[in-house]
Amino acid sequence: MLVLEMPPRGLTQVRFGWSMLGEVTTSLWAAGRDDQPRWIRRWWQEVRPQLPSTCLRLLQELVPAARAAYIPEFMLPLPRSGASLHEELQTLATTPAELIRTEMRLLVTGAPEHGIRGVPRPVATQLLDRRGEEVYAAVLADQVHLYWQVAIAPYWPSLRAGLDRELHHRGQMLAGDGLAATFAEVSPRILWRDGRLLLDVRAQDHRTADEGLWCTTSVFLYDRILQGRMSDGTEHIHYTAYGAGAAWQRRRHGPSAALTDLFGTVRAGLLAGLGEPRTTADLALRQEVSPSTVSYHLGVLHRAGLLDRHRDGKYVLYHRTPLGEQISA
């Protein structure tokens, strides 16, 4: 159990947000667990074969899936409003040498007195020893970018929508119900009591959050929370986004029988699942069919005037037309 005292100054600095690099880290953490929910397992089975082994080795050694293992601070950054992945990678690539060395030592030694275990020295740190901290950080940023492009970018529009829904929900709770009620609903592993936050984690400690608390949401954590303390004294927790599974799963109420009879199972499922814009890869994961099959059926629906598409950066997003909305209602 970790106990965080929340003095008045700390309470004024309680904030909520999400981080793109944070999603990379929590996704790696989730991929390494043996108790993954179904949607995480499907996602990993799809993206794992596309990832170079060298990329995974470097990243997974920094993000151990073992409970109470330490994750370096530079892999779980505090959210910055409007920060792009490029900006977060720039920060990662310019991580101070002293912080890299300190965090790598903590990763290996842990903090047994607080219930945080160490891990075997990462093989990838040979790069750190041979080439120095600056090269190590630059290579790490490149590997994170490669991982993002393969493992997260194709699904990012719907994942981001899930994160934004969470922050909207949390903001409404703060405004209407107050901080205590908001914390009570963040996670069953978090308890607010008499000005303290009690966190159900393996780490054993009692600290005061004088510098505030960042609550970073993630769609990858499912039933866990991750916690840490930044080098500037800011406490930091990662928690599961409200309705995280909805960002991955197909709609609970699938297409109607009439829609299925008219269009067939795959096309009806695609039409019903486009309540918000999605990519082909995202739809393939949800429908549990290949991207090429999804692409073919999307083309049929598009030519029939039921779907439209637009480009958002490098992604092509599909969405229902007014006619498609009418038919799928």
mmCIF file of C-alpha atoms in Angstrom:
data_model
loop_
_atom_site.group_PDB
_atom_site.id
_atom_site.type_symbol
_atom_site.label_atom_id
_atom_site.label_comp_id
_atom_site.label_asym_id
_atom_site.label_seq_id
_atom_site.Cartn_x
_atom_site.Cartn_y
_atom_site.Cartn_z
ATOM 1 C CA MET A 1 0.000 0.000 0.000
ATOM 2 C CA LEU A 2 1.257 3.465 -0.945
ATOM 3 C CA VAL A 3 -0.124 6.357 1.099
ATOM 4 C CA LEU A 4 -0.052 9.852 -0.397
ATOM 5 C CA GLU A 5 -0.783 12.736 1.935
ATOM 6 C CA MET A 6 -2.539 15.504 -0.022
ATOM 7 C CA PRO A 7 -1.890 18.882 1.675
ATOM 8 C CA PRO A 8 -3.763 22.000 0.458
ATOM 9 C CA ARG A 9 -0.906 23.006 -1.829
ATOM 10 C CA GLY A 10 -0.824 19.550 -3.415
ATOM 11 C CA LEU A 11 -4.604 19.518 -3.911
ATOM 12 C CA THR A 12 -4.397 22.683 -6.006
ATOM 13 C CA GLN A 13 -2.001 20.847 -8.333
ATOM 14 C CA VAL A 14 -4.084 17.725 -9.052
ATOM 15 C CA ARG A 15 -4.370 17.385 -12.833
ATOM 16 C CA PHE A 16 -5.598 14.848 -15.380
ATOM 17 C CA GLY A 17 -4.295 14.180 -18.873
ATOM 18 C CA TRP A 18 -2.845 11.675 -21.347
ATOM 19 C CA SER A 19 0.494 11.261 -23.090
ATOM 20 C CA MET A 20 1.315 9.627 -26.419
ATOM 21 C CA LEU A 21 4.643 8.327 -25.094
ATOM 22 C CA GLY A 22 2.789 7.193 -21.987
ATOM 23 C CA GLU A 23 0.513 5.084 -24.207
ATOM 24 C CA VAL A 24 3.581 3.504 -25.814
ATOM 25 C CA THR A 25 4.877 2.523 -22.387
ATOM 26 C CA THR A 26 1.611 1.225 -20.981
ATOM 27 C CA SER A 27 0.988 -0.739 -24.189
ATOM 28 C CA LEU A 28 4.378 -2.436 -23.807
ATOM 29 C CA TRP A 29 3.563 -3.170 -20.174
ATOM 30 C CA ALA A 30 0.217 -4.688 -21.166
ATOM 31 C CA ALA A 31 1.782 -6.731 -23.999
ATOM 32 C CA GLY A 32 4.150 -8.401 -21.554
ATOM 33 C CA ARG A 33 1.470 -9.530 -19.106
ATOM 34 C CA ASP A 34 -0.032 -12.997 -19.084
ATOM 35 C CA ASP A 35 -3.443 -11.799 -17.881
ATOM 36 C CA GLN A 36 -4.372 -9.630 -20.870
ATOM 37 C CA PRO A 37 -8.043 -9.008 -21.639
ATOM 38 C CA ARG A 38 -9.259 -10.219 -24.999
ATOM 39 C CA TRP A 39 -8.965 -6.935 -26.879
ATOM 40 C CA ILE A 40 -5.347 -6.412 -25.794
ATOM 41 C CA ARG A 41 -4.486 -9.976 -26.803
ATOM 42 C CA ARG A 42 -6.021 -9.519 -30.268
ATOM 43 C CA TRP A 43 -4.176 -6.252 -30.776
ATOM 44 C CA TRP A 44 -0.816 -7.758 -29.758
ATOM 45 C CA GLN A 45 -1.274 -10.818 -31.943
ATOM 46 C CA GLU A 46 -1.840 -8.493 -34.885
ATOM 47 C CA VAL A 47 1.067 -6.083 -34.344
ATOM 48 C CA ARG A 48 3.732 -8.333 -32.802
ATOM 49 C CA PRO A 49 4.795 -10.032 -36.085
ATOM 50 C CA GLN A 50 5.331 -6.617 -37.685
ATOM 51 C CA LEU A 51 7.774 -5.336 -35.043
ATOM 52 C CA PRO A 52 11.546 -5.821 -35.475
ATOM 53 C CA SER A 53 13.024 -7.870 -32.623
ATOM 54 C CA THR A 54 15.729 -5.264 -31.979
ATOM 55 C CA CYS A 55 13.088 -2.608 -31.409
ATOM 56 C CA LEU A 56 11.141 -4.794 -28.996
ATOM 57 C CA ARG A 57 14.219 -5.858 -27.049
ATOM 58 C CA LEU A 58 15.289 -2.302 -26.347
ATOM 59 C CA LEU A 59 11.808 -1.184 -25.316
ATOM 60 C CA GLN A 60 10.595 -4.228 -23.397
ATOM 61 C CA GLU A 61 13.721 -4.264 -21.265
ATOM 62 C CA LEU A 62 12.828 -0.750 -20.134
ATOM 63 C CA VAL A 63 9.195 -1.640 -19.425
ATOM 64 C CA PRO A 64 9.126 -4.883 -17.439
ATOM 65 C CA ALA A 65 5.717 -6.447 -17.014
ATOM 66 C CA ALA A 66 6.559 -7.794 -13.543
ATOM 67 C CA ARG A 67 4.492 -6.327 -10.767
ATOM 68 C CA ALA A 68 6.207 -3.634 -8.714
ATOM 69 C CA ALA A 69 9.144 -3.435 -11.143
ATOM 70 C CA TYR A 70 10.453 0.055 -11.765
ATOM 71 C CA ILE A 71 9.768 1.886 -15.046
ATOM 72 C CA PRO A 72 12.174 4.754 -15.858
ATOM 73 C CA GLU A 73 10.756 8.239 -15.492
ATOM 74 C CA PHE A 74 11.661 9.197 -19.053
ATOM 75 C CA MET A 75 9.338 6.463 -20.369
ATOM 76 C CA LEU A 76 6.334 7.780 -18.393
ATOM 77 C CA PRO A 77 6.401 11.545 -18.954
ATOM 78 C CA LEU A 78 3.972 14.000 -17.432
ATOM 79 C CA PRO A 79 1.287 15.037 -19.941
ATOM 80 C CA ARG A 80 1.763 18.358 -21.718
ATOM 81 C CA SER A 81 -1.307 20.029 -23.145
ATOM 82 C CA GLY A 82 -1.367 19.633 -26.921
ATOM 83 C CA ALA A 83 2.061 17.954 -27.082
ATOM 84 C CA SER A 84 2.597 15.961 -30.266
ATOM 85 C CA LEU A 85 4.475 12.677 -30.488
ATOM 86 C CA HIS A 86 7.308 14.551 -32.215
ATOM 87 C CA GLU A 87 7.611 16.913 -29.251
ATOM 88 C CA GLU A 88 7.575 14.081 -26.742
ATOM 89 C CA LEU A 89 10.215 12.198 -28.730
ATOM 90 C CA GLN A 90 12.353 15.328 -28.836
ATOM 91 C CA THR A 91 12.180 15.493 -25.060
ATOM 92 C CA LEU A 92 13.035 11.797 -24.818
ATOM 93 C CA ALA A 93 15.999 12.165 -27.193
ATOM 94 C CA THR A 94 17.396 15.015 -25.084
ATOM 95 C CA THR A 95 16.956 13.349 -21.684
ATOM 96 C CA PRO A 96 19.790 14.584 -19.418
ATOM 97 C CA ALA A 97 22.625 12.076 -19.115
ATOM 98 C CA GLU A 98 22.469 12.098 -15.318
ATOM 99 C CA LEU A 99 18.759 11.262 -15.336
ATOM 100 C CA ILE A 100 19.317 8.347 -17.752
ATOM 101 C CA ARG A 101 22.035 6.858 -15.517
ATOM 102 C CA THR A 102 19.996 7.374 -12.343
ATOM 103 C CA GLU A 103 16.852 5.822 -13.798
ATOM 104 C CA MET A 104 18.721 2.838 -15.237
ATOM 105 C CA ARG A 105 20.264 2.157 -11.831
ATOM 106 C CA LEU A 106 16.812 2.251 -10.236
ATOM 107 C CA LEU A 107 15.506 -0.135 -12.904
ATOM 108 C CA VAL A 108 18.197 -2.686 -12.049
ATOM 109 C CA THR A 109 18.385 -2.274 -8.258
ATOM 110 C CA GLY A 110 14.759 -1.395 -7.534
ATOM 111 C CA ALA A 111 13.922 -0.202 -4.034
ATOM 112 C CA PRO A 112 13.407 -3.329 -1.905
ATOM 113 C CA GLU A 113 12.709 -1.239 1.190
ATOM 114 C CA HIS A 114 9.616 0.130 -0.584
ATOM 115 C CA GLY A 115 8.555 -3.125 -2.251
ATOM 116 C CA ILE A 116 9.923 -2.206 -5.708
ATOM 117 C CA ARG A 117 11.882 -5.043 -7.260
ATOM 118 C CA GLY A 118 14.881 -4.809 -9.537
ATOM 119 C CA VAL A 119 15.311 -6.559 -12.880
ATOM 120 C CA PRO A 120 18.346 -8.108 -14.621
ATOM 121 C CA ARG A 121 20.574 -5.533 -16.249
ATOM 122 C CA PRO A 122 19.142 -4.842 -19.725
ATOM 123 C CA VAL A 123 21.259 -6.190 -22.575
ATOM 124 C CA ALA A 124 20.501 -2.996 -24.474
ATOM 125 C CA THR A 125 22.463 -0.948 -21.930
ATOM 126 C CA GLN A 126 25.605 -2.137 -23.708
ATOM 127 C CA LEU A 127 24.739 0.619 -26.195
ATOM 128 C CA LEU A 128 24.626 3.071 -23.313
ATOM 129 C CA ASP A 129 28.062 1.945 -22.098
ATOM 130 C CA ARG A 130 29.660 1.934 -25.550
ATOM 131 C CA ARG A 131 28.204 5.074 -27.110
ATOM 132 C CA GLY A 132 27.093 7.204 -24.157
ATOM 133 C CA GLU A 133 23.819 8.682 -22.986
ATOM 134 C CA GLU A 134 23.226 11.011 -25.935
ATOM 135 C CA VAL A 135 23.364 8.230 -28.537
ATOM 136 C CA TYR A 136 21.374 5.886 -26.320
ATOM 137 C CA ALA A 137 18.557 8.455 -25.921
ATOM 138 C CA ALA A 138 18.510 9.190 -29.673
ATOM 139 C CA VAL A 139 18.305 5.484 -30.576
ATOM 140 C CA LEU A 140 15.597 4.972 -27.958
ATOM 141 C CA ALA A 141 13.512 7.818 -29.434
ATOM 142 C CA ASP A 142 13.884 6.293 -32.919
ATOM 143 C CA GLN A 143 12.769 2.890 -31.641
ATOM 144 C CA VAL A 144 9.749 4.396 -29.894
ATOM 145 C CA HIS A 145 8.793 6.133 -33.146
ATOM 146 C CA LEU A 146 9.060 2.851 -35.081
ATOM 147 C CA TYR A 147 6.972 1.064 -32.465
ATOM 148 C CA TRP A 148 4.345 3.817 -32.590
ATOM 149 C CA GLN A 149 4.005 3.616 -36.370
ATOM 150 C CA VAL A 150 3.382 -0.140 -36.294
ATOM 151 C CA ALA A 151 1.609 -0.784 -32.989
ATOM 152 C CA ILE A 152 -0.440 2.301 -32.193
ATOM 153 C CA ALA A 153 -0.756 4.714 -35.115
ATOM 154 C CA PRO A 154 -3.272 2.589 -37.095
ATOM 155 C CA TYR A 155 -5.589 2.543 -34.061
ATOM 156 C CA TRP A 156 -4.864 6.024 -32.733
ATOM 157 C CA PRO A 157 -8.040 7.853 -33.855
ATOM 158 C CA SER A 158 -10.318 5.581 -31.817
ATOM 159 C CA LEU A 159 -7.829 5.268 -28.940
ATOM 160 C CA ARG A 160 -7.534 9.037 -28.714
ATOM 161 C CA ALA A 161 -11.316 9.342 -28.789
ATOM 162 C CA GLY A 162 -11.412 6.991 -25.784
ATOM 163 C CA LEU A 163 -8.832 9.075 -23.912
ATOM 164 C CA ASP A 164 -10.692 12.293 -24.678
ATOM 165 C CA ARG A 165 -13.975 10.749 -23.498
ATOM 166 C CA GLU A 166 -12.266 9.834 -20.234
ATOM 167 C CA LEU A 167 -11.019 13.381 -19.613
ATOM 168 C CA HIS A 168 -14.425 14.812 -20.462
ATOM 169 C CA HIS A 169 -16.051 12.384 -18.052
ATOM 170 C CA ARG A 170 -13.504 13.170 -15.344
ATOM 171 C CA GLY A 171 -13.981 16.923 -15.824
ATOM 172 C CA GLN A 172 -17.733 16.575 -15.432
ATOM 173 C CA MET A 173 -17.249 14.610 -12.215
ATOM 174 C CA LEU A 174 -14.841 17.185 -10.796
ATOM 175 C CA ALA A 175 -17.280 19.996 -11.565
ATOM 176 C CA GLY A 176 -20.376 18.225 -10.306
ATOM 177 C CA ASP A 177 -19.227 15.881 -7.551
ATOM 178 C CA GLY A 178 -15.857 17.148 -6.304
ATOM 179 C CA LEU A 179 -12.412 15.643 -5.929
ATOM 180 C CA ALA A 180 -13.233 12.898 -3.412
ATOM 181 C CA ALA A 181 -15.962 11.395 -5.612
ATOM 182 C CA THR A 182 -13.752 11.713 -8.682
ATOM 183 C CA PHE A 183 -10.907 9.784 -7.059
ATOM 184 C CA ALA A 184 -13.347 7.179 -5.762
ATOM 185 C CA GLU A 185 -14.357 6.367 -9.342
ATOM 186 C CA VAL A 186 -10.900 6.527 -10.949
ATOM 187 C CA SER A 187 -10.021 2.985 -9.889
ATOM 188 C CA PRO A 188 -11.063 0.408 -7.266
ATOM 189 C CA ARG A 189 -7.358 0.344 -6.403
ATOM 190 C CA ILE A 190 -7.476 3.978 -5.250
ATOM 191 C CA LEU A 191 -9.172 5.073 -2.042
ATOM 192 C CA TRP A 192 -9.578 8.658 -0.809
ATOM 193 C CA ARG A 193 -9.720 8.920 2.960
ATOM 194 C CA ASP A 194 -9.254 11.935 5.253
ATOM 195 C CA GLY A 195 -7.035 13.887 2.881
ATOM 196 C CA ARG A 196 -4.997 10.854 1.819
ATOM 197 C CA LEU A 197 -4.859 8.743 -1.291
ATOM 198 C CA LEU A 198 -4.406 5.043 -0.568
ATOM 199 C CA LEU A 199 -3.024 3.211 -3.614
ATOM 200 C CA ASP A 200 -3.291 -0.565 -3.815
ATOM 201 C CA VAL A 201 0.152 -1.233 -5.320
ATOM 202 C CA ARG A 202 3.072 -3.412 -4.281
ATOM 203 C CA ALA A 203 5.212 -0.401 -3.411
ATOM 204 C CA GLN A 204 5.172 0.295 0.335
ATOM 205 C CA ASP A 205 5.666 3.946 1.198
ATOM 206 C CA HIS A 206 4.143 6.979 2.884
ATOM 207 C CA ARG A 207 4.780 10.279 1.095
ATOM 208 C CA THR A 208 3.446 13.822 0.938
ATOM 209 C CA ALA A 209 2.405 15.181 -2.449
ATOM 210 C CA ASP A 210 3.556 18.768 -1.874
ATOM 211 C CA GLU A 211 4.296 19.270 -5.589
ATOM 212 C CA GLY A 212 0.933 17.946 -6.721
ATOM 213 C CA LEU A 213 -0.350 14.851 -8.483
ATOM 214 C CA TRP A 214 -0.657 14.062 -12.195
ATOM 215 C CA CYS A 215 -3.278 11.448 -13.057
ATOM 216 C CA THR A 216 -2.510 10.125 -16.539
ATOM 217 C CA THR A 217 -5.136 7.971 -18.181
ATOM 218 C CA SER A 218 -4.452 5.016 -20.498
ATOM 219 C CA VAL A 219 -6.543 2.618 -22.575
ATOM 220 C CA PHE A 220 -3.995 -0.180 -22.035
ATOM 221 C CA LEU A 221 -3.943 -0.645 -18.258
ATOM 222 C CA TYR A 222 -7.309 -2.417 -17.842
ATOM 223 C CA ASP A 223 -7.425 -3.270 -14.077
ATOM 224 C CA ARG A 224 -4.068 -1.878 -12.905
ATOM 225 C CA ILE A 225 -2.502 1.394 -11.892
ATOM 226 C CA LEU A 226 1.122 2.443 -12.232
ATOM 227 C CA GLN A 227 2.643 5.007 -9.915
ATOM 228 C CA GLY A 228 5.878 6.906 -9.526
ATOM 229 C CA ARG A 229 7.488 10.088 -8.304
ATOM 230 C CA MET A 230 9.151 12.428 -10.790
ATOM 231 C CA SER A 231 12.577 13.901 -10.118
ATOM 232 C CA ASP A 232 10.961 17.287 -9.333
ATOM 233 C CA GLY A 233 8.820 15.714 -6.592
ATOM 234 C CA THR A 234 5.559 15.514 -8.552
ATOM 235 C CA GLU A 235 3.602 12.351 -7.820
ATOM 236 C CA HIS A 236 2.321 10.522 -10.874
ATOM 237 C CA ILE A 237 -0.230 7.755 -11.373
ATOM 238 C CA HIS A 238 -1.390 6.032 -14.559
ATOM 239 C CA TYR A 239 -4.907 4.657 -14.410
ATOM 240 C CA THR A 240 -7.419 2.953 -16.700
ATOM 241 C CA ALA A 241 -9.514 5.209 -18.920
ATOM 242 C CA TYR A 242 -13.237 5.117 -18.234
ATOM 243 C CA GLY A 243 -14.705 2.438 -20.500
ATOM 244 C CA ALA A 244 -11.247 1.575 -21.885
ATOM 245 C CA GLY A 245 -12.490 -1.645 -23.441
ATOM 246 C CA ALA A 246 -14.890 0.324 -25.614
ATOM 247 C CA ALA A 247 -11.923 1.832 -27.434
ATOM 248 C CA TRP A 248 -11.071 -1.668 -28.685
ATOM 249 C CA GLN A 249 -14.151 -3.797 -28.651
ATOM 250 C CA ARG A 250 -16.939 -3.964 -31.155
ATOM 251 C CA ARG A 251 -20.176 -2.355 -30.081
ATOM 252 C CA ARG A 252 -21.978 -4.441 -27.502
ATOM 253 C CA HIS A 253 -25.165 -4.108 -29.502
ATOM 254 C CA GLY A 254 -24.043 -5.219 -32.923
ATOM 255 C CA PRO A 255 -25.908 -4.753 -36.175
ATOM 256 C CA SER A 256 -29.556 -5.637 -36.251
ATOM 257 C CA ALA A 257 -30.695 -8.903 -37.794
ATOM 258 C CA ALA A 258 -32.309 -6.959 -40.633
ATOM 259 C CA LEU A 259 -29.064 -5.086 -41.360
ATOM 260 C CA THR A 260 -27.132 -8.379 -41.338
ATOM 261 C CA ASP A 261 -29.640 -10.013 -43.674
ATOM 262 C CA LEU A 262 -29.365 -7.082 -46.056
ATOM 263 C CA PHE A 263 -25.595 -6.565 -46.124
ATOM 264 C CA GLY A 264 -24.045 -9.717 -44.685
ATOM 265 C CA THR A 265 -22.220 -10.097 -41.369
ATOM 266 C CA VAL A 266 -18.997 -8.243 -42.199
ATOM 267 C CA ARG A 267 -20.513 -5.237 -43.980
ATOM 268 C CA ALA A 268 -23.283 -4.878 -41.398
ATOM 269 C CA GLY A 269 -20.671 -5.021 -38.616
ATOM 270 C CA LEU A 270 -18.541 -2.390 -40.321
ATOM 271 C CA LEU A 271 -21.484 -0.088 -40.828
ATOM 272 C CA ALA A 272 -22.645 -0.501 -37.243
ATOM 273 C CA GLY A 273 -19.123 0.004 -35.896
ATOM 274 C CA LEU A 274 -18.581 3.374 -37.574
ATOM 275 C CA GLY A 275 -20.297 5.523 -34.991
ATOM 276 C CA GLU A 276 -17.073 7.545 -35.070
ATOM 277 C CA PRO A 277 -14.329 7.761 -37.733
ATOM 278 C CA ARG A 278 -11.982 4.755 -37.792
ATOM 279 C CA THR A 279 -9.074 3.424 -39.818
ATOM 280 C CA THR A 280 -9.037 0.168 -41.759
ATOM 281 C CA ALA A 281 -6.622 -1.391 -39.255
ATOM 282 C CA ASP A 282 -8.824 -0.415 -36.327
ATOM 283 C CA LEU A 283 -11.907 -1.880 -37.991
ATOM 284 C CA ALA A 284 -10.025 -5.087 -38.849
ATOM 285 C CA LEU A 285 -9.110 -5.560 -35.199
ATOM 286 C CA ARG A 286 -12.664 -4.975 -34.047
ATOM 287 C CA GLN A 287 -14.246 -7.224 -36.658
ATOM 288 C CA GLU A 288 -11.548 -9.910 -36.287
ATOM 289 C CA VAL A 289 -10.975 -10.127 -40.036
ATOM 290 C CA SER A 290 -7.973 -9.258 -42.177
ATOM 291 C CA PRO A 291 -7.297 -5.635 -43.204
ATOM 292 C CA SER A 292 -7.571 -6.628 -46.891
ATOM 293 C CA THR A 293 -11.053 -8.073 -46.303
ATOM 294 C CA VAL A 294 -12.126 -4.928 -44.451
ATOM 295 C CA SER A 295 -10.715 -2.732 -47.228
ATOM 296 C CA TYR A 296 -12.728 -4.610 -49.850
ATOM 297 C CA HIS A 297 -16.024 -4.321 -47.939
ATOM 298 C CA LEU A 298 -15.408 -0.660 -47.081
ATOM 299 C CA GLY A 299 -14.989 -0.028 -50.796
ATOM 300 C CA VAL A 300 -18.366 -1.630 -51.522
ATOM 301 C CA LEU A 301 -20.087 0.439 -48.811
ATOM 302 C CA HIS A 302 -18.358 3.596 -50.004
ATOM 303 C CA ARG A 303 -19.469 3.090 -53.608
ATOM 304 C CA ALA A 304 -23.016 2.514 -52.351
ATOM 305 C CA GLY A 305 -22.956 5.947 -50.706
ATOM 306 C CA LEU A 306 -23.184 4.587 -47.151
ATOM 307 C CA LEU A 307 -19.677 5.578 -46.103
ATOM 308 C CA ASP A 308 -17.421 8.517 -46.722
ATOM 309 C CA ARG A 309 -13.714 8.891 -46.045
ATOM 310 C CA HIS A 310 -11.252 11.673 -45.394
ATOM 311 C CA ARG A 311 -7.544 11.962 -44.763
ATOM 312 C CA ASP A 312 -6.244 13.056 -41.362
ATOM 313 C CA GLY A 313 -2.485 13.393 -41.798
ATOM 314 C CA LYS A 314 -1.281 10.004 -42.974
ATOM 315 C CA TYR A 315 -4.457 8.160 -41.936
ATOM 316 C CA VAL A 316 -7.601 7.538 -43.968
ATOM 317 C CA LEU A 317 -10.659 7.612 -41.734
ATOM 318 C CA TYR A 318 -14.013 6.104 -42.690
ATOM 319 C CA HIS A 319 -17.330 7.365 -41.347
ATOM 320 C CA ARG A 320 -21.005 6.915 -42.117
ATOM 321 C CA THR A 321 -22.792 9.261 -44.497
ATOM 322 C CA PRO A 322 -26.253 10.583 -43.547
ATOM 323 C CA LEU A 323 -27.712 7.702 -45.569
ATOM 324 C CA GLY A 324 -25.484 5.246 -43.726
ATOM 325 C CA GLU A 325 -26.592 6.750 -40.401
ATOM 326 C CA GLN A 326 -30.213 6.376 -41.402
ATOM 327 C CA ILE A 327 -29.879 2.756 -42.468
ATOM 328 C CA SER A 328 -27.824 1.668 -39.417
ATOM 329 C CA ALA A 329 -30.060 3.415 -36.868
#
